[in-house]
Structure formats: C-alpha cells, structure tokens
C-alpha cells in the first residue's frame, strides 16, 4: 500500500498577475490535505477509484496498454451512471501517471484500488457532515452528499487531488514507497502533476496550486505555457516518450518554474484563518474576463499590473524578513494589505469582474476593525471563495472574531445580486510542508 497526501493552498497575493511569467505570487500551503491511498487488487487491467466520503463517487476504469506504451484509460459504464458522473481530474491523472510509469519499463497491467480522502475544509457541507460510523476517531468525515453538491471553499481540491494521486501511483508502481521523496523525485512529480492538472483544467491556470501541493508555502513564478504545447495529446504517435522526456527533464532545459520555498511564512506571533461564505466562484470565467480586459487595454492594465506587483513584493519582503526572526511592524503589514486591496478593487471595477465584491469588502473591513486583526484579503481569483484573515495568534483575538461572525449579516449586494450565506471559520492553518508519505493507520474504517 502507498499513501501520499498533498496540502491545499491560498494565493495570498498575485492573483491574475501570476498567470504571466513576468510576475510572482505569494502562495501559502495549508493544513487541509487530500490523501490518495493505492492498494493492489486482483482485477487485472482494472483500476477502481473511490472517494468514499461522497455519495456515488466510485469510478471504474479499464486500462489498455498501447503499443507505444501509452495507457488508455476507459471508464466502465455502470447501470445508472450518466456521462456527467465522470471525474476528469481523476481520469486524466490516472492516464498520465500510468503512461509515465509505462515509459520506465514497469511491466504488467495495472490493477489497483485507490481511495481518495479529503479533510473537511475543502467543502462547505458542514451541516450534513458526519463522523465515520466505522471509526468515530477518524479525521475524515462522511459528507453525506455527492461531490457535485458539496460546495467547494476554494482551497485547491483538484490540485491536491491530482498531485497526491499521480504521486501515489508513481511511487507504488516504481517501488519507491519506502523511500523519502528526494528533491529530484519531487521535481518530477511536480512536472507530472502540473501537466495532468493543466490538461484536466483546460490550461487556464498558472499552476501555483500544484506548486503548493508539492512544495507547500512558497514564492511562485510559473513555467512557460509552451512546455505543454510541445507535448501533444495521449493520441499523438510519440506521446509516451515526450511525456517522460518532459517530466524527467534530465538536463534541466525544459522547466523554467521558479519556486522559492526557503524563506517565506507568516511572521511569528501571527496566524491566518479563512472565512467561508458558502458561495464559491467560477475561477476560469473570471480569469478569461480579466485577461480580456488586459488585452483590450494594454497600457492602462500594464500600469495597474506593475503597481500591484510592487505592492505584492513589498508584502513578500515583510513575510520573508519577519519569518526569519525580526520584529514585525504590524502597522506596515496592515498598510501593505490595504494597498493591495485598493489596487485589487481598481482591477475589479475596470475589468468588470467581482474580484473583491462589495459584500466581501464589507466583511473584510468589519473583521479588520477587530482588535488584534491585522487585515485580510480575497485570495487568488477572489469572488465568493473563502477569504483570508491575518490576526494575532491569541485565543482571545480568535474568540472575538468568532463571536463577531456568529451574528454577522452581510448587506445585500445590489450590483451582483448575490447574498453571502452564514460566514464560517475554516479550521485551517498555514503549513510549510508539501507532499508527504503517510502511514496507513489513520485510514481505519475507510479502506
Ligand atoms: N475528494 C475528491 N474526490 C474526487 N475528486 C475530487 C475531490 N475533490 C475534488 N475533486 C475533483 O476536483 C474538482 C474540483 O476542482 P476545482 O478546480 O473546480 O476546485 P478547487 O480546486 O477546489 O477550487 P479552486 O480551484 O477554486 O481552488 C471536482 O469537480 C472533482 O473532479
Ligand atoms: C486568477 C489566478 O491567478 C488565481 C486563482 O486562484 P484561486 O483558484 O481562486 O485560489 C489563476 C491562476 O493563477 O491559476
């Protein structure tokens, strides 16, 4: 058995800019993780993937080795299953991981039973979430709904899922499960997960979420998107070889991603919390619209991008210097955050995209007024995903915030006709570590 977990993420600063290689993003890894557990099964040539915390979340695949050593993955039709019940992140991760493994001369048809387990904070369905009846001590909940019904909170479930899944398959198939994940292996798993996630997502993202899943908290500069263009598709004649060449990148000439994980973190004495507003956002359509405005108004958008980048990098400098020990100037941090938010609202208004919509502005301003709260932002693409608050790491401050949120009522958003629901604090912390090998005892009752 091989079990790997990967963390969720929050893009504290750099949303939209980081899609362009010219700009960097500040990425925090989170304590919420997704685990993939790979076990051998006796069903030759078949892989069954289960996500047992959700209803109707079992996907069965037949795996066909092609003469080119590419593995074609075909979902079995099951009575009552509609095409919507395909899970493209699982399916593509499986096909790419097995095809990569096949290039490395690993023999035989795969026959695996794979279990996916996710920490609760990825989804908003607290009310229906139950303890595991077979193991009440388990950290994993039974959500009692289907995946489609479980509103996502925006912590990067698909990136953590794809990263843990491809990593567990590669380690298991290549008998690497007993080893630590070396830097070189991590680099290859990162490349493979980026490729699979990008394909599944329709090549819209910068890949910061996969970087966080592999490396944890970091300053991120994306890879050149052309790396994927030269790869072709699973159907192309030379695909398997190209995939292995691109993932392994033996002479380090292909990938130009820059990930600095050494010196970044929240200043000592501060912590983050995330407020889930139980709405969720459609990131791809927001990105398309912002990029459309960027292309239509190159001069105006460039000066906004440059100003935002400067503010973001000032924030990065504060986070880098204080995590190495010096006293943080809370007032500077507060000002940094306010400067970034103001530029984000300008971007919001000019592009006509609700990146920091008025209801989130109200919530952020109200939380920031609480004694001991430094400030907060709409992370990543913004919108109605969970927002981040940075505060003094003291019980009293957290308690004040919790009490405030209990009775918080958002004003109606007349512009976007959206009402945010009950605001709930997620139970996540910032975490430095990326992917890790897990021990199996914590899965009792689930596998
Ligand atoms: N526990 C899970 N088991 C199986 N598949 C999952 C699971 N969690 C997420 N997924 C897959 O990931 C998809 C959600 O990915 P999506 O990129 O829309 O959200 P996200 O990564 O959580 O959010 P964001 O990109 O805003 O941070 C689901 O539709 C499903 O395919
Ligand atoms: C808008 C963007 O820069 C950030 C999206 O972040 P999130 O998925 O909303 O956390 C897109 C990307 O970088 O992939």
Short mmCIF file of C-alpha atoms and ligand atoms in Angstrom, two decimals:
data_model
loop_
_atom_site.label_atom_id
_atom_site.label_comp_id
_atom_site.label_asym_id
_atom_site.label_seq_id
_atom_site.Cartn_x
_atom_site.Cartn_y
_atom_site.Cartn_z
CA UNK A 1 0.00 0.00 0.00
CA UNK A 2 1.21 3.52 -0.75
CA UNK A 3 -0.36 6.63 0.80
CA UNK A 4 0.54 10.18 -0.12
CA UNK A 5 -1.05 13.44 0.98
CA UNK A 6 -0.81 16.92 -0.54
CA UNK A 7 -1.85 20.24 1.01
CA UNK A 8 -4.33 22.87 -0.11
CA UNK A 9 -3.31 26.42 -0.89
CA UNK A 10 -4.14 30.05 -0.60
CA UNK A 11 -2.74 32.63 -3.03
CA UNK A 12 -2.28 35.47 -0.57
CA UNK A 13 -1.14 37.90 -3.26
CA UNK A 14 -0.56 37.76 -7.00
CA UNK A 15 -3.96 36.66 -8.31
CA UNK A 16 -4.22 37.15 -12.12
CA UNK A 17 -0.68 38.59 -12.30
CA UNK A 18 0.85 35.17 -11.68
CA UNK A 19 -0.74 33.81 -14.88
CA UNK A 20 2.00 35.85 -16.60
CA UNK A 21 5.61 34.64 -16.08
CA UNK A 22 6.70 38.23 -15.53
CA UNK A 23 5.04 38.27 -12.09
CA UNK A 24 5.26 36.22 -8.91
CA UNK A 25 2.67 35.07 -6.40
CA UNK A 26 2.80 34.56 -2.62
CA UNK A 27 1.47 31.06 -2.01
CA UNK A 28 0.69 29.66 1.43
CA UNK A 29 0.30 25.91 1.91
CA UNK A 30 -2.50 24.84 4.26
CA UNK A 31 -3.04 22.14 6.85
CA UNK A 32 -6.07 20.80 4.89
CA UNK A 33 -4.83 17.80 2.88
CA UNK A 34 -6.06 15.30 0.31
CA UNK A 35 -4.79 11.74 0.64
CA UNK A 36 -4.50 9.12 -2.11
CA UNK A 37 -4.09 5.51 -0.98
CA UNK A 38 -3.08 2.97 -3.62
CA UNK A 39 -3.57 -0.75 -2.95
CA UNK A 40 -3.03 -3.73 -5.22
CA UNK A 41 -6.15 -5.52 -6.40
CA UNK A 42 -6.79 -8.81 -8.19
CA UNK A 43 -8.77 -7.33 -11.07
CA UNK A 44 -6.18 -7.40 -13.88
CA UNK A 45 -6.08 -4.30 -16.07
CA UNK A 46 -8.62 -2.51 -13.91
CA UNK A 47 -8.34 0.47 -11.61
CA UNK A 48 -11.11 1.40 -9.24
CA UNK A 49 -11.02 4.85 -7.65
CA UNK A 50 -13.31 5.61 -4.70
CA UNK A 51 -13.97 8.81 -2.86
CA UNK A 52 -15.98 7.20 -0.03
CA UNK A 53 -16.79 10.44 1.80
CA UNK A 54 -19.20 11.32 -1.02
CA UNK A 55 -22.27 9.59 -2.42
CA UNK A 56 -21.93 7.89 -5.83
CA UNK A 57 -18.21 8.63 -6.01
CA UNK A 58 -16.74 5.44 -7.45
CA UNK A 59 -15.08 5.40 -10.87
CA UNK A 60 -14.03 2.12 -12.51
CA UNK A 61 -11.53 2.12 -15.37
CA UNK A 62 -10.20 -0.40 -17.85
CA UNK A 63 -6.58 0.33 -18.66
CA UNK A 64 -5.30 -0.62 -22.12
CA UNK A 65 -1.59 -0.65 -22.88
CA UNK A 66 -0.96 0.64 -26.39
CA UNK A 67 2.00 -0.49 -28.48
CA UNK A 68 3.51 2.96 -27.84
CA UNK A 69 3.40 2.18 -24.10
CA UNK A 70 0.76 4.81 -23.57
CA UNK A 71 -2.03 3.70 -21.25
CA UNK A 72 -5.53 4.39 -22.46
CA UNK A 73 -7.97 4.69 -19.58
CA UNK A 74 -11.62 3.98 -20.32
CA UNK A 75 -14.34 4.45 -17.75
CA UNK A 76 -16.62 1.44 -17.43
CA UNK A 77 -20.29 2.13 -17.96
CA UNK A 78 -22.26 1.17 -14.90
CA UNK A 79 -26.01 0.94 -14.72
CA UNK A 80 -27.44 4.27 -13.65
CA UNK A 81 -24.28 6.26 -14.42
CA UNK A 82 -24.54 9.23 -16.73
CA UNK A 83 -21.60 10.82 -18.60
CA UNK A 84 -21.68 13.67 -16.00
CA UNK A 85 -20.50 11.24 -13.38
CA UNK A 86 -17.05 11.10 -14.99
CA UNK A 87 -14.34 12.77 -12.96
CA UNK A 88 -11.92 14.32 -15.42
CA UNK A 89 -9.30 15.18 -12.79
CA UNK A 90 -9.15 11.56 -11.65
CA UNK A 91 -9.30 10.15 -15.19
CA UNK A 92 -6.56 12.36 -16.63
CA UNK A 93 -4.29 12.00 -13.59
CA UNK A 94 -4.62 8.23 -13.91
CA UNK A 95 -3.90 8.13 -17.67
CA UNK A 96 -0.88 10.45 -17.40
CA UNK A 97 0.61 8.75 -14.33
CA UNK A 98 0.23 5.24 -15.79
CA UNK A 99 1.63 6.34 -19.16
CA UNK A 100 4.63 7.94 -17.43
CA UNK A 101 5.23 4.77 -15.41
CA UNK A 102 4.92 2.62 -18.56
CA UNK A 103 7.79 4.53 -20.19
CA UNK A 104 10.03 3.41 -17.36
CA UNK A 105 9.68 -0.25 -18.32
CA UNK A 106 7.39 -1.18 -15.44
CA UNK A 107 5.72 -4.41 -16.60
CA UNK A 108 2.19 -5.71 -16.33
CA UNK A 109 -1.33 -4.35 -16.42
CA UNK A 110 -2.14 -2.07 -13.52
CA UNK A 111 -4.67 -3.43 -11.06
CA UNK A 112 -5.22 -1.01 -8.25
CA UNK A 113 -7.88 0.01 -5.77
CA UNK A 114 -7.39 3.69 -4.98
CA UNK A 115 -9.07 5.60 -2.16
CA UNK A 116 -9.25 9.40 -2.00
CA UNK A 117 -9.78 11.04 1.40
CA UNK A 118 -10.07 14.79 1.92
CA UNK A 119 -10.02 16.99 5.02
CA UNK A 120 -13.36 18.66 5.74
CA UNK A 121 -12.40 22.26 4.99
CA UNK A 122 -12.28 21.78 1.22
CA UNK A 123 -16.07 21.72 1.15
CA UNK A 124 -18.83 23.82 2.73
CA UNK A 125 -21.13 20.95 3.70
CA UNK A 126 -20.61 21.12 7.47
CA UNK A 127 -24.29 20.62 8.26
CA UNK A 128 -24.52 17.22 6.62
CA UNK A 129 -21.04 16.07 7.55
CA UNK A 130 -20.99 13.02 9.86
CA UNK A 131 -18.37 11.03 11.73
CA UNK A 132 -17.26 7.81 10.06
CA UNK A 133 -19.58 5.20 11.59
CA UNK A 134 -16.87 2.54 11.39
CA UNK A 135 -14.25 4.79 13.03
CA UNK A 136 -15.55 7.76 15.04
CA UNK A 137 -11.95 8.83 15.80
CA UNK A 138 -11.21 9.39 12.11
CA UNK A 139 -10.09 12.83 10.92
CA UNK A 140 -12.13 12.23 7.74
CA UNK A 141 -15.87 12.94 7.60
CA UNK A 142 -18.69 11.39 5.66
CA UNK A 143 -20.09 14.40 3.78
CA UNK A 144 -23.42 12.71 3.06
CA UNK A 145 -23.81 14.39 -0.35
CA UNK A 146 -22.43 13.90 -3.86
CA UNK A 147 -19.25 15.74 -4.96
CA UNK A 148 -21.36 18.00 -7.18
CA UNK A 149 -23.50 19.03 -4.21
CA UNK A 150 -20.57 19.77 -1.88
CA UNK A 151 -19.79 23.47 -2.44
CA UNK A 152 -16.05 23.96 -2.70
CA UNK A 153 -14.36 26.51 -0.46
CA UNK A 154 -11.55 27.27 -2.94
CA UNK A 155 -8.62 25.57 -1.18
CA UNK A 156 -7.42 23.84 -4.34
CA UNK A 157 -9.00 20.40 -4.04
CA UNK A 158 -8.31 19.45 -7.66
CA UNK A 159 -4.59 20.31 -7.44
CA UNK A 160 -4.15 18.43 -4.13
CA UNK A 161 -6.12 15.51 -5.57
CA UNK A 162 -4.13 15.28 -8.83
CA UNK A 163 -0.80 15.72 -7.02
CA UNK A 164 -1.44 13.05 -4.39
CA UNK A 165 -2.94 10.68 -6.97
CA UNK A 166 -0.11 10.84 -9.54
CA UNK A 167 2.50 10.71 -6.76
CA UNK A 168 0.96 7.65 -5.08
CA UNK A 169 0.68 5.82 -8.42
CA UNK A 170 4.29 6.58 -9.42
CA UNK A 171 5.75 5.65 -6.03
CA UNK A 172 3.67 2.48 -5.83
CA UNK A 173 4.35 1.28 -9.40
CA UNK A 174 8.04 2.05 -9.31
CA UNK A 175 8.54 0.52 -5.85
CA UNK A 176 9.63 3.81 -4.34
CA UNK A 177 7.14 3.77 -1.48
CA UNK A 178 9.67 3.02 1.22
CA UNK A 179 11.93 5.93 0.37
CA UNK A 180 11.72 9.56 1.34
CA UNK A 181 10.67 11.73 -1.53
CA UNK A 182 14.01 13.07 -2.75
CA UNK A 183 14.32 16.55 -4.26
CA UNK A 184 14.79 15.03 -7.69
CA UNK A 185 11.71 12.82 -7.38
CA UNK A 186 9.72 15.79 -6.08
CA UNK A 187 10.74 17.82 -9.11
CA UNK A 188 9.49 15.06 -11.45
CA UNK A 189 6.24 14.58 -9.52
CA UNK A 190 5.70 18.34 -9.72
CA UNK A 191 6.18 18.31 -13.50
CA UNK A 192 3.85 15.34 -13.97
CA UNK A 193 1.15 16.80 -11.70
CA UNK A 194 1.38 20.19 -13.44
CA UNK A 195 0.88 18.56 -16.84
CA UNK A 196 -2.07 16.39 -15.75
CA UNK A 197 -3.77 19.22 -13.82
CA UNK A 198 -3.31 21.69 -16.67
CA UNK A 199 -4.84 19.29 -19.19
CA UNK A 200 -7.79 18.50 -16.92
CA UNK A 201 -8.38 22.16 -16.16
CA UNK A 202 -8.20 23.28 -19.79
CA UNK A 203 -4.82 25.07 -19.48
CA UNK A 204 -6.27 28.10 -17.77
CA UNK A 205 -4.22 28.29 -14.57
CA UNK A 206 -0.72 29.40 -13.61
CA UNK A 207 -0.06 26.16 -11.71
CA UNK A 208 0.54 27.85 -8.32
CA UNK A 209 -1.92 25.42 -6.71
CA UNK A 210 0.04 22.38 -7.89
CA UNK A 211 3.29 24.04 -6.74
CA UNK A 212 1.72 24.47 -3.27
CA UNK A 213 0.53 20.85 -3.30
CA UNK A 214 4.08 19.64 -4.00
CA UNK A 215 6.26 22.20 -2.19
CA UNK A 216 3.92 23.86 0.34
CA UNK A 217 4.38 27.56 1.16
CA UNK A 218 6.46 29.37 -1.49
CA UNK A 219 7.01 32.37 -3.75
CA UNK A 220 5.98 31.14 -7.19
CA UNK A 221 6.83 32.09 -10.76
CA UNK A 222 5.05 29.95 -13.34
CA UNK A 223 6.51 27.81 -16.16
CA UNK A 224 6.31 28.87 -19.81
CA UNK A 225 2.99 27.63 -21.16
CA UNK A 226 4.73 26.47 -24.38
CA UNK A 227 6.12 23.47 -22.45
CA UNK A 228 2.70 21.88 -22.72
CA UNK A 229 2.21 22.77 -26.38
CA UNK A 230 5.14 20.60 -27.47
CA UNK A 231 3.80 17.61 -25.57
CA UNK A 232 0.90 16.68 -27.85
CA UNK A 233 -2.04 14.60 -26.61
CA UNK A 234 -2.43 10.99 -25.46
CA UNK A 235 -3.32 10.12 -29.07
CA UNK A 236 -0.15 11.59 -30.66
CA UNK A 237 2.29 9.00 -32.04
CA UNK A 238 5.23 9.95 -29.85
CA UNK A 239 3.29 10.94 -26.74
CA UNK A 240 4.71 8.47 -24.21
CA UNK A 241 8.32 9.36 -24.98
CA UNK A 242 7.59 13.09 -24.99
CA UNK A 243 5.80 12.78 -21.65
CA UNK A 244 8.72 11.00 -19.97
CA UNK A 245 11.25 13.41 -21.53
CA UNK A 246 9.27 16.43 -20.35
CA UNK A 247 8.60 15.10 -16.85
CA UNK A 248 12.16 13.89 -16.24
CA UNK A 249 13.80 16.94 -17.87
CA UNK A 250 17.14 15.28 -17.23
CA UNK A 251 19.36 18.16 -18.35
CA UNK A 252 17.04 20.76 -16.76
CA UNK A 253 16.47 22.62 -20.02
CA UNK A 254 12.67 22.40 -20.19
CA UNK A 255 11.03 23.66 -16.99
CA UNK A 256 11.59 27.28 -16.03
CA UNK A 257 9.29 27.34 -12.98
CA UNK A 258 10.79 29.24 -10.03
CA UNK A 259 9.73 28.07 -6.60
CA UNK A 260 11.32 29.68 -3.57
CA UNK A 261 10.17 27.78 -0.50
CA UNK A 262 13.08 28.63 1.75
CA UNK A 263 12.29 31.88 3.46
CA UNK A 264 8.61 32.66 3.40
CA UNK A 265 5.96 32.32 6.06
CA UNK A 266 3.67 34.27 8.31
CA UNK A 267 5.51 36.45 10.81
CA UNK A 268 5.97 34.93 14.25
CA UNK A 269 3.04 35.63 16.54
CA UNK A 270 0.54 35.85 13.66
CA UNK A 271 -1.76 33.22 12.20
CA UNK A 272 -4.26 33.03 9.40
CA UNK A 273 -7.87 31.99 9.44
CA UNK A 274 -10.17 31.54 6.50
CA UNK A 275 -13.80 32.65 6.40
CA UNK A 276 -16.04 30.55 4.22
CA UNK A 277 -19.03 32.45 2.87
CA UNK A 278 -20.57 29.28 1.39
CA UNK A 279 -20.92 30.64 -2.16
CA UNK A 280 -17.91 29.67 -4.30
CA UNK A 281 -16.70 31.21 -7.58
CA UNK A 282 -16.10 30.14 -11.16
CA UNK A 283 -12.38 30.91 -11.45
CA UNK A 284 -11.90 30.09 -15.19
CA UNK A 285 -14.57 32.55 -16.39
CA UNK A 286 -13.20 35.28 -14.09
CA UNK A 287 -9.68 34.73 -15.45
CA UNK A 288 -10.93 34.90 -19.06
CA UNK A 289 -12.71 38.18 -18.40
CA UNK A 290 -9.79 39.83 -16.61
CA UNK A 291 -7.37 38.71 -19.33
CA UNK A 292 -9.80 40.02 -21.94
CA UNK A 293 -9.65 43.46 -20.30
CA UNK A 294 -5.84 43.20 -20.07
CA UNK A 295 -5.60 42.61 -23.82
CA UNK A 296 -8.13 45.31 -24.68
CA UNK A 297 -6.43 48.00 -22.53
CA UNK A 298 -2.71 47.13 -22.63
CA UNK A 299 -1.34 50.46 -21.39
CA UNK A 300 -3.77 51.02 -18.55
CA UNK A 301 -3.61 47.41 -17.39
CA UNK A 302 0.19 47.33 -17.52
CA UNK A 303 0.50 50.23 -15.11
CA UNK A 304 -2.03 48.58 -12.78
CA UNK A 305 -0.19 45.23 -13.01
CA UNK A 306 3.12 46.96 -12.20
CA UNK A 307 1.65 48.82 -9.21
CA UNK A 308 0.07 45.62 -7.88
CA UNK A 309 3.27 43.68 -8.38
CA UNK A 310 5.22 46.32 -6.44
CA UNK A 311 2.71 46.15 -3.56
CA UNK A 312 2.75 42.33 -3.62
CA UNK A 313 6.53 42.19 -3.49
CA UNK A 314 6.57 44.63 -0.58
CA UNK A 315 4.29 42.22 1.25
CA UNK A 316 6.60 39.32 0.30
CA UNK A 317 9.56 41.22 1.74
CA UNK A 318 7.73 41.68 5.06
CA UNK A 319 6.82 37.99 5.18
CA UNK A 320 10.36 36.97 4.32
CA UNK A 321 12.15 39.21 6.80
CA UNK A 322 9.90 38.59 9.76
CA UNK A 323 9.71 34.84 9.40
CA UNK A 324 13.47 34.81 9.91
CA UNK A 325 13.08 36.38 13.35
CA UNK A 326 12.97 40.19 13.40
CA UNK A 327 10.06 42.03 14.99
CA UNK A 328 7.26 42.61 12.56
CA UNK A 329 5.91 46.03 12.18
CA UNK A 330 2.18 45.22 12.28
CA UNK A 331 1.33 48.70 11.03
CA UNK A 332 3.44 48.20 7.87
CA UNK A 333 1.78 44.86 7.23
CA UNK A 334 -1.63 46.45 7.69
CA UNK A 335 -0.74 49.18 5.21
CA UNK A 336 0.63 46.61 2.72
CA UNK A 337 -2.61 44.68 2.81
CA UNK A 338 -4.75 47.79 2.42
CA UNK A 339 -2.64 48.97 -0.56
CA UNK A 340 -3.06 45.59 -2.29
CA UNK A 341 -6.80 45.54 -1.64
CA UNK A 342 -7.26 49.00 -3.06
CA UNK A 343 -5.48 48.04 -6.30
CA UNK A 344 -7.49 44.81 -6.50
CA UNK A 345 -10.72 46.81 -6.24
CA UNK A 346 -9.46 49.01 -9.07
CA UNK A 347 -8.83 45.88 -11.16
CA UNK A 348 -12.28 44.61 -10.17
CA UNK A 349 -14.00 47.81 -11.32
CA UNK A 350 -12.04 48.24 -14.54
CA UNK A 351 -12.33 44.64 -15.69
CA UNK A 352 -15.95 44.39 -14.54
CA UNK A 353 -15.24 41.24 -12.53
CA UNK A 354 -16.32 40.92 -8.85
CA UNK A 355 -12.81 40.13 -7.53
CA UNK A 356 -13.43 41.94 -4.25
CA UNK A 357 -17.21 42.34 -4.46
CA UNK A 358 -18.85 44.85 -2.09
CA UNK A 359 -20.10 42.15 0.30
CA UNK A 360 -16.54 40.86 0.72
CA UNK A 361 -15.26 44.44 1.18
CA UNK A 362 -17.78 44.88 3.98
CA UNK A 363 -16.80 41.60 5.62
CA UNK A 364 -13.04 42.29 5.33
CA UNK A 365 -13.39 45.83 6.69
CA UNK A 366 -15.55 44.66 9.57
CA UNK A 367 -13.13 41.87 10.54
CA UNK A 368 -10.13 44.21 10.19
CA UNK A 369 -11.68 46.57 12.74
CA UNK A 370 -11.47 43.91 15.48
CA UNK A 371 -8.62 44.47 17.94
CA UNK A 372 -5.73 42.11 17.10
CA UNK A 373 -6.77 41.52 13.47
CA UNK A 374 -4.07 42.79 11.09
CA UNK A 375 -6.13 42.57 7.91
CA UNK A 376 -7.44 40.26 5.25
CA UNK A 377 -7.77 39.72 1.51
CA UNK A 378 -9.83 37.88 -1.07
CA UNK A 379 -7.17 35.36 -2.12
CA UNK A 380 -6.49 34.02 -5.61
CA UNK A 381 -9.13 34.90 -8.14
CA UNK A 382 -11.24 36.44 -5.36
CA UNK A 383 -15.01 36.49 -5.72
CA UNK A 384 -17.05 34.50 -3.27
CA UNK A 385 -14.50 31.84 -2.27
CA UNK A 386 -13.30 31.75 1.35
CA UNK A 387 -11.33 34.84 2.36
CA UNK A 388 -8.13 35.06 4.42
CA UNK A 389 -7.74 36.99 7.67
CA UNK A 390 -4.36 37.52 9.35
CA UNK A 391 -4.52 38.03 13.11
CA UNK A 392 -2.54 37.82 16.32
CA UNK A 393 -2.16 34.16 17.28
CA UNK A 394 -4.01 34.57 20.58
CA UNK A 395 -7.10 32.71 21.77
CA UNK A 396 -8.74 35.97 22.82
CA UNK A 397 -8.47 37.51 19.34
CA UNK A 398 -9.76 34.36 17.66
CA UNK A 399 -12.65 34.27 20.13
CA UNK A 400 -13.56 37.91 19.37
CA UNK A 401 -13.59 37.13 15.65
CA UNK A 402 -15.72 34.01 16.15
CA UNK A 403 -18.24 35.92 18.27
CA UNK A 404 -18.40 38.70 15.70
CA UNK A 405 -19.02 36.26 12.84
CA UNK A 406 -21.77 34.40 14.71
CA UNK A 407 -24.11 37.35 14.37
CA UNK A 408 -22.66 38.84 11.17
CA UNK A 409 -25.17 39.68 8.48
CA UNK A 410 -23.90 40.85 5.13
CA UNK A 411 -25.59 43.81 3.46
CA UNK A 412 -27.36 42.90 0.20
CA UNK A 413 -25.13 43.08 -2.89
CA UNK A 414 -27.34 45.02 -5.27
CA UNK A 415 -24.76 45.06 -8.09
CA UNK A 416 -24.15 41.33 -8.36
CA UNK A 417 -27.39 40.11 -6.84
CA UNK A 418 -25.53 37.74 -4.54
CA UNK A 419 -26.19 37.26 -0.87
CA UNK A 420 -23.42 35.61 1.10
CA UNK A 421 -24.59 32.90 3.46
CA UNK A 422 -23.59 32.17 7.04
CA UNK A 423 -19.89 33.04 7.49
CA UNK A 424 -17.99 30.11 8.96
CA UNK A 425 -14.38 29.93 10.12
CA UNK A 426 -12.48 27.07 8.50
CA UNK A 427 -10.22 25.05 10.70
CA UNK A 428 -7.07 25.51 8.58
CA UNK A 429 -3.60 26.74 9.46
CA UNK A 430 -0.70 27.76 7.29
CA UNK A 431 1.68 24.85 6.77
CA UNK A 432 5.15 24.77 5.23
CA UNK A 433 5.29 21.17 4.07
CA UNK A 434 4.18 19.93 0.65
CA UNK A 435 3.60 16.30 -0.38
CA UNK A 436 4.41 13.63 2.15
CA UNK A 437 4.28 9.88 2.58
CA UNK A 438 1.60 8.95 5.10
CA UNK A 439 1.17 5.94 7.35
CA UNK A 440 -1.91 3.80 6.87
CA UNK A 441 -3.23 3.58 10.46
CA UNK A 442 -5.23 6.82 10.06
CA UNK A 443 -7.42 5.29 7.35
CA UNK A 444 -9.15 2.70 9.57
CA UNK A 445 -12.83 2.50 8.65
CA UNK A 446 -12.27 3.95 5.19
CA UNK A 447 -10.15 1.45 3.19
N1 LIG B 1 -12.47 14.36 -2.72
C1 LIG B 1 -12.48 14.32 -4.04
N2 LIG B 1 -12.57 13.14 -4.70
C2 LIG B 1 -12.57 13.09 -6.04
N3 LIG B 1 -12.49 14.17 -6.84
C3 LIG B 1 -12.41 15.37 -6.25
C4 LIG B 1 -12.40 15.50 -4.84
N4 LIG B 1 -12.29 16.81 -4.54
C5 LIG B 1 -12.24 17.48 -5.72
N5 LIG B 1 -12.29 16.61 -6.75
C6 LIG B 1 -12.24 16.95 -8.18
O1 LIG B 1 -11.86 18.30 -8.31
C7 LIG B 1 -12.91 19.08 -8.91
C8 LIG B 1 -12.98 20.47 -8.28
O2 LIG B 1 -11.91 21.20 -8.78
P1 LIG B 1 -11.92 22.78 -8.93
O3 LIG B 1 -10.63 23.17 -9.56
O4 LIG B 1 -13.20 23.20 -9.53
O5 LIG B 1 -11.99 23.22 -7.41
P2 LIG B 1 -10.88 23.55 -6.35
O6 LIG B 1 -9.57 23.05 -6.88
O7 LIG B 1 -11.27 23.01 -5.01
O8 LIG B 1 -11.02 25.09 -6.18
P3 LIG B 1 -10.12 26.31 -6.64
O9 LIG B 1 -9.53 25.94 -7.98
O10 LIG B 1 -11.08 27.47 -6.70
O11 LIG B 1 -9.13 26.45 -5.57
C9 LIG B 1 -14.16 18.25 -8.69
O12 LIG B 1 -15.14 18.51 -9.67
C10 LIG B 1 -13.62 16.83 -8.81
O13 LIG B 1 -13.43 16.48 -10.17
C1 LIG B 2 -6.62 34.04 -11.02
C2 LIG B 2 -5.47 33.11 -10.68
O1 LIG B 2 -4.27 33.87 -10.73
C3 LIG B 2 -5.61 32.59 -9.25
C4 LIG B 2 -6.78 31.69 -8.99
O2 LIG B 2 -6.75 31.35 -7.62
P1 LIG B 2 -7.90 30.54 -6.87
O3 LIG B 2 -8.12 29.25 -7.63
O4 LIG B 2 -9.09 31.42 -6.83
O5 LIG B 2 -7.35 30.31 -5.48
C5 LIG B 2 -5.42 31.99 -11.70
C6 LIG B 2 -4.17 31.14 -11.54
O6 LIG B 2 -3.10 31.68 -11.19
O7 LIG B 2 -4.25 29.94 -11.81
#
